[in-house]
Short mmCIF file of C-alpha atoms in Angstrom, two decimals:
data_model
loop_
_atom_site.label_atom_id
_atom_site.label_comp_id
_atom_site.label_asym_id
_atom_site.label_seq_id
_atom_site.Cartn_x
_atom_site.Cartn_y
_atom_site.Cartn_z
CA MET I 14 95.79 63.24 160.43
CA ARG I 15 96.57 65.25 163.57
CA ALA I 16 98.79 67.59 161.64
CA SER I 17 96.07 68.22 159.06
CA GLN I 18 93.46 68.89 161.75
CA SER I 19 95.76 71.32 163.53
CA ALA I 20 96.48 73.07 160.26
CA GLY I 21 92.77 73.24 159.47
CA ALA I 22 92.04 74.74 162.86
CA GLY I 23 94.72 77.36 162.35
CA ASP I 24 93.53 78.27 158.86
CA ASP I 25 90.29 79.72 160.25
CA THR I 26 92.15 82.46 162.07
CA SER I 27 95.42 83.07 160.26
CA SER I 28 95.04 82.19 156.59
CA ALA I 29 92.82 85.14 155.69
CA PRO I 30 95.12 87.80 157.24
CA ARG I 31 98.22 86.19 155.67
CA LEU I 32 96.49 86.13 152.31
CA PHE I 33 95.52 89.77 152.58
CA ARG I 34 98.97 90.88 153.69
CA ALA I 35 100.65 88.90 150.96
CA ARG I 36 98.56 90.36 148.18
CA GLY I 37 98.21 93.87 149.51
CA ASP I 38 94.44 93.66 149.28
CA VAL I 39 93.94 95.44 152.60
CA GLN I 40 95.01 98.72 151.04
CA VAL I 41 92.60 98.20 148.16
CA VAL I 42 89.74 97.45 150.55
CA LEU I 43 90.49 100.53 152.65
CA TRP I 44 90.67 102.83 149.62
CA LEU I 45 87.37 101.38 148.42
CA ALA I 46 85.92 102.09 151.85
CA GLY I 47 87.31 105.61 151.76
CA ALA I 48 85.83 106.32 148.33
CA THR I 49 82.44 105.03 149.48
CA MET I 50 82.48 107.14 152.65
CA LEU I 51 83.70 110.18 150.72
CA THR I 52 80.80 109.85 148.30
CA GLY I 53 78.35 109.46 151.17
CA SER I 54 79.73 112.55 152.92
CA LEU I 55 78.99 114.71 149.87
CA MET I 56 75.49 113.35 149.24
CA PRO I 57 72.22 114.30 151.00
CA TRP I 58 72.23 113.08 154.60
CA VAL I 59 68.66 113.54 155.87
CA LEU I 60 65.24 113.54 154.19
CA LEU I 61 62.70 115.72 155.99
CA ARG I 62 59.04 114.96 155.25
CA PRO I 63 55.89 116.60 156.66
CA ASN I 64 54.53 113.13 157.45
CA ARG I 65 55.26 109.47 156.83
CA LEU I 66 53.95 109.40 153.26
CA ALA I 67 54.47 112.90 151.87
CA PRO I 68 57.48 113.80 149.69
CA GLY I 69 60.18 115.77 151.45
CA GLU I 70 63.32 117.86 151.16
CA TYR I 71 66.91 116.70 151.41
CA ALA I 72 69.48 118.21 153.76
CA ARG I 73 73.25 117.83 153.56
CA LEU I 74 75.85 117.84 156.30
CA PRO I 75 76.96 121.25 157.58
CA GLY I 76 80.34 122.39 156.34
CA ILE I 77 82.40 121.52 159.42
CA TRP I 78 80.88 118.07 159.80
CA MET I 79 81.31 117.39 156.11
CA VAL I 80 85.03 118.19 156.42
CA ILE I 81 85.37 115.91 159.45
CA ALA I 82 83.50 113.11 157.70
CA VAL I 83 85.71 113.46 154.61
CA LEU I 84 88.90 113.36 156.71
CA LEU I 85 87.73 110.25 158.57
CA ALA I 86 86.80 108.67 155.25
CA LEU I 87 90.38 108.91 154.07
CA LEU I 88 92.13 108.30 157.40
CA PRO I 89 91.88 104.45 157.48
CA ALA I 90 93.56 104.08 154.08
CA LEU I 91 96.20 106.71 154.90
CA SER I 92 96.99 105.21 158.32
CA ALA I 93 97.48 101.77 156.75
CA ARG I 94 100.50 103.13 154.88
CA TRP I 95 102.33 103.58 158.20
CA SER I 96 100.89 100.88 160.46
CA ARG I 97 98.21 98.39 159.48
CA ARG I 98 97.78 97.33 163.09
CA ALA I 99 96.39 100.77 163.94
CA VAL I 100 93.75 100.84 161.19
CA TRP I 101 91.11 99.54 163.60
CA LEU I 102 90.96 102.92 165.39
CA PRO I 103 90.05 105.28 162.48
CA ALA I 104 87.85 102.60 160.87
CA GLY I 105 85.77 102.16 164.01
CA LEU I 106 85.78 105.90 164.64
CA ALA I 107 84.27 106.50 161.19
CA LEU I 108 81.47 104.04 161.95
CA VAL I 109 80.74 105.64 165.32
CA LEU I 110 80.75 109.10 163.72
CA GLY I 111 78.27 107.96 161.07
CA VAL I 112 75.84 106.70 163.70
CA TRP I 113 76.26 109.83 165.82
CA LEU I 114 75.76 112.15 162.85
CA LEU I 115 72.60 110.29 161.85
CA GLY I 116 71.09 110.98 165.27
CA ASP I 117 72.39 114.55 165.47
CA ARG I 118 71.23 115.63 162.03
CA THR I 119 67.78 113.99 162.28
CA HIS I 120 67.26 115.72 165.63
CA ALA I 121 68.43 119.10 164.30
CA THR I 122 66.24 118.78 161.20
CA LEU I 123 63.09 118.19 163.27
CA VAL I 124 63.54 121.32 165.39
CA GLY I 125 60.50 123.55 164.85
CA GLN I 126 58.64 120.91 162.82
CA ALA I 127 55.22 119.42 163.48
CA PRO I 128 55.04 116.33 165.77
CA PHE I 129 54.16 114.05 162.86
CA ALA I 130 57.12 115.18 160.69
CA ARG I 131 59.67 112.51 159.83
CA ALA I 132 63.46 112.77 159.39
CA SER I 133 64.75 109.76 157.48
CA ALA I 134 68.27 108.66 156.61
CA ALA I 135 69.10 109.69 153.03
CA SER I 136 71.44 107.94 150.62
CA GLY I 137 74.50 109.65 152.08
CA VAL I 138 74.03 107.95 155.45
CA TRP I 139 73.76 104.48 153.96
CA LEU I 140 76.80 104.98 151.73
CA TYR I 141 78.88 106.35 154.58
CA LEU I 142 77.94 103.52 156.94
CA LEU I 143 78.59 100.98 154.18
CA GLY I 144 82.04 102.43 153.60
CA ALA I 145 82.75 102.44 157.35
CA ALA I 146 81.70 98.80 157.58
CA ILE I 147 84.05 97.94 154.70
CA ALA I 148 86.84 99.80 156.52
CA VAL I 149 86.17 97.80 159.70
CA TYR I 150 86.33 94.62 157.66
CA GLY I 151 89.64 95.72 156.17
CA ALA I 152 90.93 96.51 159.66
CA GLN I 153 90.05 93.00 160.81
CA GLN I 154 92.00 91.50 157.93
CA ALA I 155 95.00 93.75 158.60
CA VAL I 156 95.62 92.57 162.18
CA SER I 157 98.03 89.75 162.85
CA THR I 158 96.67 87.95 165.92
CA ARG I 159 93.33 87.03 167.42
CA ARG I 160 93.91 89.34 170.38
CA THR I 161 94.56 92.40 168.25
CA GLY I 162 91.72 91.30 165.98
CA LEU I 163 89.31 91.92 168.84
CA LEU I 164 90.33 95.59 168.81
CA ALA I 165 88.59 95.98 165.45
CA TRP I 166 85.30 95.45 167.31
CA TRP I 167 85.80 98.30 169.79
CA TRP I 168 83.16 100.39 168.01
CA VAL I 169 80.37 98.07 169.18
CA VAL I 170 80.39 99.53 172.71
CA PRO I 171 80.03 103.22 171.72
CA VAL I 172 77.45 102.43 169.04
CA VAL I 173 75.30 100.44 171.47
CA THR I 174 75.78 103.19 174.06
CA LEU I 175 74.59 105.84 171.60
CA VAL I 176 71.49 103.80 170.79
CA LEU I 177 70.68 103.17 174.47
CA LEU I 178 71.16 106.85 175.32
CA GLY I 179 68.60 107.84 172.66
CA GLN I 180 70.97 109.43 170.16
CA LEU I 181 68.88 107.94 167.32
CA SER I 182 65.52 108.72 168.92
CA SER I 183 64.63 111.23 166.17
CA TRP I 184 65.37 108.79 163.33
CA SER I 185 62.12 108.06 161.54
CA VAL I 186 62.50 104.28 161.81
CA LEU I 187 62.72 104.43 165.61
CA VAL I 188 59.85 106.92 165.68
CA GLU I 189 57.74 104.36 163.83
CA GLY I 190 58.93 101.70 166.26
CA ARG I 191 57.78 103.75 169.23
CA SER I 192 54.41 104.33 167.62
CA GLU I 193 54.03 100.56 167.18
CA GLY I 194 54.79 100.02 170.85
CA GLY I 195 54.61 96.44 172.09
CA ARG I 196 53.36 95.21 168.72
CA TRP I 197 56.89 95.36 167.29
CA LEU I 198 58.26 93.25 170.15
CA GLN I 199 55.49 90.73 169.57
CA GLU I 200 56.36 90.47 165.88
CA LEU I 201 60.05 90.12 166.71
CA ALA I 202 59.27 87.34 169.16
CA GLN I 203 57.08 85.64 166.55
CA HIS I 204 59.91 85.92 164.02
CA LEU I 205 62.29 84.24 166.47
CA ARG I 206 59.73 81.52 167.24
CA LEU I 207 59.29 80.75 163.56
CA VAL I 208 63.04 80.54 162.97
CA GLY I 209 63.69 78.47 166.09
CA SER I 210 60.80 76.08 165.49
CA ALA I 211 61.66 75.52 161.82
CA LEU I 212 65.34 75.01 162.61
CA GLY I 213 64.47 72.52 165.37
CA LEU I 214 62.17 70.58 163.06
CA ALA I 215 64.81 70.56 160.31
CA LEU I 216 67.35 69.15 162.76
CA LEU I 217 64.92 66.50 164.02
CA ILE I 218 64.25 65.37 160.47
CA GLY I 219 67.58 66.10 158.81
CA ALA I 220 70.01 64.76 161.42
CA PRO I 221 68.73 61.14 161.38
CA LEU I 222 68.45 61.25 157.59
CA ALA I 223 72.04 62.49 157.28
CA VAL I 224 73.30 59.70 159.54
CA TRP I 225 71.33 57.14 157.54
CA ALA I 226 72.46 58.50 154.18
CA ALA I 227 76.13 58.99 155.07
CA GLY I 228 76.93 55.33 154.54
CA ARG I 229 74.48 54.63 151.72
CA GLU I 230 75.24 56.21 148.36
CA ARG I 231 71.81 55.64 146.81
CA VAL I 232 69.96 56.93 149.84
CA ALA I 233 72.20 60.02 149.93
CA GLY I 234 71.53 60.72 146.26
CA ALA I 235 67.77 60.40 146.68
CA VAL I 236 67.56 62.46 149.87
CA LEU I 237 69.87 65.25 148.71
CA GLY I 238 68.18 65.32 145.30
CA LEU I 239 64.79 65.82 146.94
CA ALA I 240 66.12 68.55 149.22
CA ASN I 241 67.76 70.26 146.24
CA ALA I 242 64.48 70.14 144.34
CA VAL I 243 62.70 71.89 147.20
CA GLN I 244 65.33 74.64 147.16
CA THR I 245 64.59 75.40 143.50
CA ILE I 246 60.97 76.29 144.32
CA PRO I 247 60.53 80.01 145.10
CA SER I 248 59.42 80.67 148.66
CA LEU I 249 56.15 82.34 147.68
CA ALA I 250 55.32 79.47 145.32
CA LEU I 251 56.04 76.88 148.01
CA LEU I 252 53.85 78.72 150.51
CA GLY I 253 51.06 78.83 147.93
CA LEU I 254 51.42 75.13 147.14
CA LEU I 255 51.02 74.23 150.80
CA ILE I 256 47.76 76.15 151.30
CA ALA I 257 45.47 73.67 149.52
CA PRO I 258 46.73 70.41 151.08
CA LEU I 259 46.88 71.84 154.59
CA SER I 260 43.37 73.28 154.24
CA ALA I 261 42.06 69.89 153.12
CA LEU I 262 43.92 68.18 155.96
CA SER I 263 42.45 70.50 158.56
CA ARG I 264 38.93 69.89 157.22
CA ALA I 265 39.42 66.13 157.17
CA VAL I 266 40.93 65.94 160.67
CA PRO I 267 39.16 68.33 163.07
CA THR I 268 41.76 67.66 165.78
CA LEU I 269 44.45 69.22 163.62
CA ARG I 270 42.26 72.26 163.08
CA GLU I 271 41.95 72.62 166.85
CA TRP I 272 45.76 72.55 167.07
CA GLY I 273 45.99 75.45 164.64
CA VAL I 274 46.72 73.57 161.41
CA ALA I 275 45.14 75.50 158.52
CA GLY I 276 45.82 76.63 154.99
CA ILE I 277 47.14 79.99 156.15
CA GLY I 278 49.02 81.00 159.25
CA VAL I 279 51.86 79.32 161.09
CA ALA I 280 51.36 75.76 159.80
CA PRO I 281 52.23 76.34 156.11
CA ALA I 282 54.97 78.78 157.11
CA LEU I 283 56.66 76.25 159.39
CA SER I 284 56.25 73.51 156.79
CA ALA I 285 57.89 75.58 154.05
CA MET I 286 60.67 76.86 156.29
CA THR I 287 61.47 73.36 157.52
CA LEU I 288 61.71 72.08 153.95
CA TYR I 289 64.02 74.95 153.02
CA ALA I 290 66.33 74.29 155.99
CA LEU I 291 66.71 70.59 155.23
CA LEU I 292 69.25 70.93 152.41
CA PRO I 293 72.11 72.62 154.35
CA VAL I 294 71.52 70.36 157.36
CA LEU I 295 71.47 67.21 155.22
CA ARG I 296 74.30 68.16 152.89
CA ASN I 297 76.74 69.22 155.58
CA GLY I 298 75.79 66.29 157.76
CA VAL I 299 76.52 63.77 155.03
CA VAL I 300 79.77 65.51 154.03
CA ALA I 301 80.89 65.81 157.66
CA LEU I 302 80.25 62.17 158.54
CA ARG I 303 81.89 60.96 155.34
CA GLY I 304 84.88 63.17 156.06
CA VAL I 305 85.77 61.40 159.31
CA PRO I 306 89.08 59.57 158.62
CA PRO I 307 88.48 55.81 158.25
CA GLY I 308 91.61 55.11 160.28
CA VAL I 309 90.10 56.82 163.32
CA VAL I 310 86.94 54.74 163.03
CA ASP I 311 88.98 51.55 162.60
CA ALA I 312 91.04 52.41 165.68
CA ALA I 313 87.84 52.90 167.69
CA ARG I 314 86.54 49.58 166.43
CA GLY I 315 89.79 47.91 167.41
CA MET I 316 89.41 49.30 170.93
CA GLY I 317 86.17 47.35 171.22
CA MET I 318 83.72 50.24 170.83
CA THR I 319 80.23 49.42 169.66
CA ALA I 320 78.69 51.13 166.64
CA SER I 321 76.78 53.48 168.94
CA GLN I 322 79.91 54.33 170.91
CA ARG I 323 81.90 54.96 167.73
CA PHE I 324 79.24 57.37 166.50
CA TRP I 325 78.77 59.38 169.70
CA ARG I 326 82.39 59.41 170.89
CA VAL I 327 84.35 59.51 167.63
CA GLN I 328 82.39 60.31 164.48
CA LEU I 329 80.00 62.96 165.78
CA PRO I 330 82.63 65.06 167.64
CA LEU I 331 84.87 65.09 164.55
CA ALA I 332 81.99 65.87 162.19
CA LEU I 333 80.31 68.48 164.38
CA PRO I 334 82.18 71.63 163.20
CA VAL I 335 81.34 70.97 159.54
CA TRP I 336 77.80 69.97 160.44
CA LEU I 337 77.33 73.15 162.45
CA ALA I 338 78.29 75.15 159.37
CA GLY I 339 75.20 73.71 157.68
CA VAL I 340 73.07 74.55 160.71
CA ARG I 341 74.39 78.12 160.55
CA GLN I 342 73.52 78.39 156.87
CA ALA I 343 70.05 77.04 157.56
CA ALA I 344 69.48 79.49 160.43
CA VAL I 345 70.51 82.53 158.36
CA LEU I 346 68.34 81.32 155.48
CA LEU I 347 65.35 80.93 157.78
CA VAL I 348 65.65 84.50 159.07
CA GLY I 349 64.96 85.71 155.53
CA VAL I 350 62.29 83.15 154.68
CA ALA I 351 60.41 83.97 157.89
CA ALA I 352 59.93 87.53 156.61
CA VAL I 353 58.13 86.20 153.52
CA ALA I 354 55.89 84.04 155.72
CA ALA I 355 54.08 87.18 156.88
CA LEU I 356 52.22 87.16 153.55
CA ILE I 357 50.15 84.15 154.67
CA GLY I 358 49.42 85.45 158.14
CA ALA I 359 52.29 83.84 160.05
CA GLY I 360 53.45 87.15 161.54
CA GLY I 361 57.02 88.18 162.12
CA LEU I 362 59.06 91.18 161.01
CA GLY I 363 57.87 90.71 157.45
CA THR I 364 54.56 92.18 158.58
CA TYR I 365 56.12 95.65 158.58
CA ILE I 366 57.94 95.08 155.30
CA PHE I 367 54.76 94.26 153.42
CA LYS I 368 52.70 96.86 155.27
CA GLY I 369 55.26 99.47 154.21
CA LEU I 370 55.19 98.24 150.62
CA GLN I 371 51.41 98.50 150.51
CA SER I 372 51.38 102.05 151.86
CA ALA I 373 54.65 103.19 150.18
CA ALA I 374 56.07 103.95 153.65
CA ALA I 375 59.83 103.40 153.54
CA ASP I 376 60.16 103.77 157.32
CA LEU I 377 57.84 100.83 157.93
CA ILE I 378 59.83 98.73 155.46
CA LEU I 379 63.03 99.52 157.32
CA LEU I 380 61.33 98.80 160.65
CA GLY I 381 61.07 95.20 159.51
CA ALA I 382 64.07 94.91 157.20
CA VAL I 383 66.79 96.40 159.40
CA PRO I 384 66.07 94.21 162.47
CA ALA I 385 65.83 91.14 160.22
CA ALA I 386 69.22 91.92 158.68
CA VAL I 387 70.78 92.55 162.10
CA LEU I 388 69.22 89.32 163.40
CA ALA I 389 70.73 87.35 160.51
CA VAL I 390 74.18 88.85 161.18
CA VAL I 391 73.94 88.11 164.92
CA VAL I 392 72.81 84.52 164.35
CA ASP I 393 75.60 83.98 161.83
CA ALA I 394 78.21 85.45 164.20
CA LEU I 395 77.06 83.37 167.19
CA LEU I 396 77.00 80.08 165.32
CA ARG I 397 80.28 80.89 163.57
CA GLY I 398 81.83 81.49 166.97
CA ILE I 399 80.64 78.09 168.16
CA GLU I 400 82.15 76.51 165.04
CA THR I 401 85.48 78.20 165.65
CA LEU I 402 85.49 77.18 169.31
CA LEU I 403 84.82 73.56 168.46
CA GLY I 404 87.48 73.60 165.76
CA ARG I 405 90.08 74.92 168.23
CA ARG I 406 89.18 72.32 170.82
CA LEU I 407 89.46 69.55 168.27
CA GLY I 408 92.80 70.93 167.14
CA ARG I 409 94.14 70.96 170.72
CA ALA I 410 92.75 67.48 171.38
CA ALA I 411 94.48 66.19 168.23
#
């Protein structure tokens, strides 16, 4: 059992690089990244519009910058032919260059334009950044140890520095963000509150149910079947289905209405989000608790531990990494569902997405969509890091 746990802990960090090196897929990934960046370098880079809604004109990269961008697009794949451990440098450099060029070209395009003109990122920017992100991913898979793997993240510091120094201040999305002022921060905070509250409620409901169902086959089938059924309902349909019963409940119980329970707003949004988050929490909880080796539980019983002690000291610590994977899946899912909740007045970053759709303003859509996507990636990375840390500790303890 100890050998299998140690092997499982090591698989998280070493199996993927070994697999990539054995099959030569790193080179394929890097050439794919290079082709994507090369295409982006040759496509329009900036869209200049007289205002937020008017059609505009496309501008490409100047000749010298196009040559540099093309060379950096090919450099990660070419450098991998000599030393895969050094791929992290040109891959990260391409990503930093893409961010810097976005700020530089939007600023240069707006010179001499009216104050309400907008310089947006064109398709070339998105393709180039996508290719650079693929190259960074390939660089991470090419390294051989955890320590050198951290080098593939060196680009984070210069990118954050560029953003903080205002390099992207002329980008139309940030211009819209400045015009919104504190309202954007309020919507971001509301988005985080919705996600945190729904995840907390899902854990309060799902964790006891998972513990109860782990040892009862019929209960597990019923509970997981119900949670699966909820997942099949589209988010908009579920929000609509909750409006009528919650409206009736608020009319029947005035106290609930005073607490903010109504057919629209936060109450139906939290209800729907909690229901959506139940399945990953329940499923992973049941699988994790059932996956605890029976011999370990029997040994704890033989040592005189009570049922409560066996659960808290033996079963839960061993099941926690797998269970946390379900919590991570639920959290990432909720970041997306919270954006849809803006349709029923719950607020959040989805407010800008739907406002932009109504007015055909792409910058407003991105003002809500880009932070939501970044938030999902950050939440996933943080919770994945906690999973990895717990897995390593369990491996050392075994």
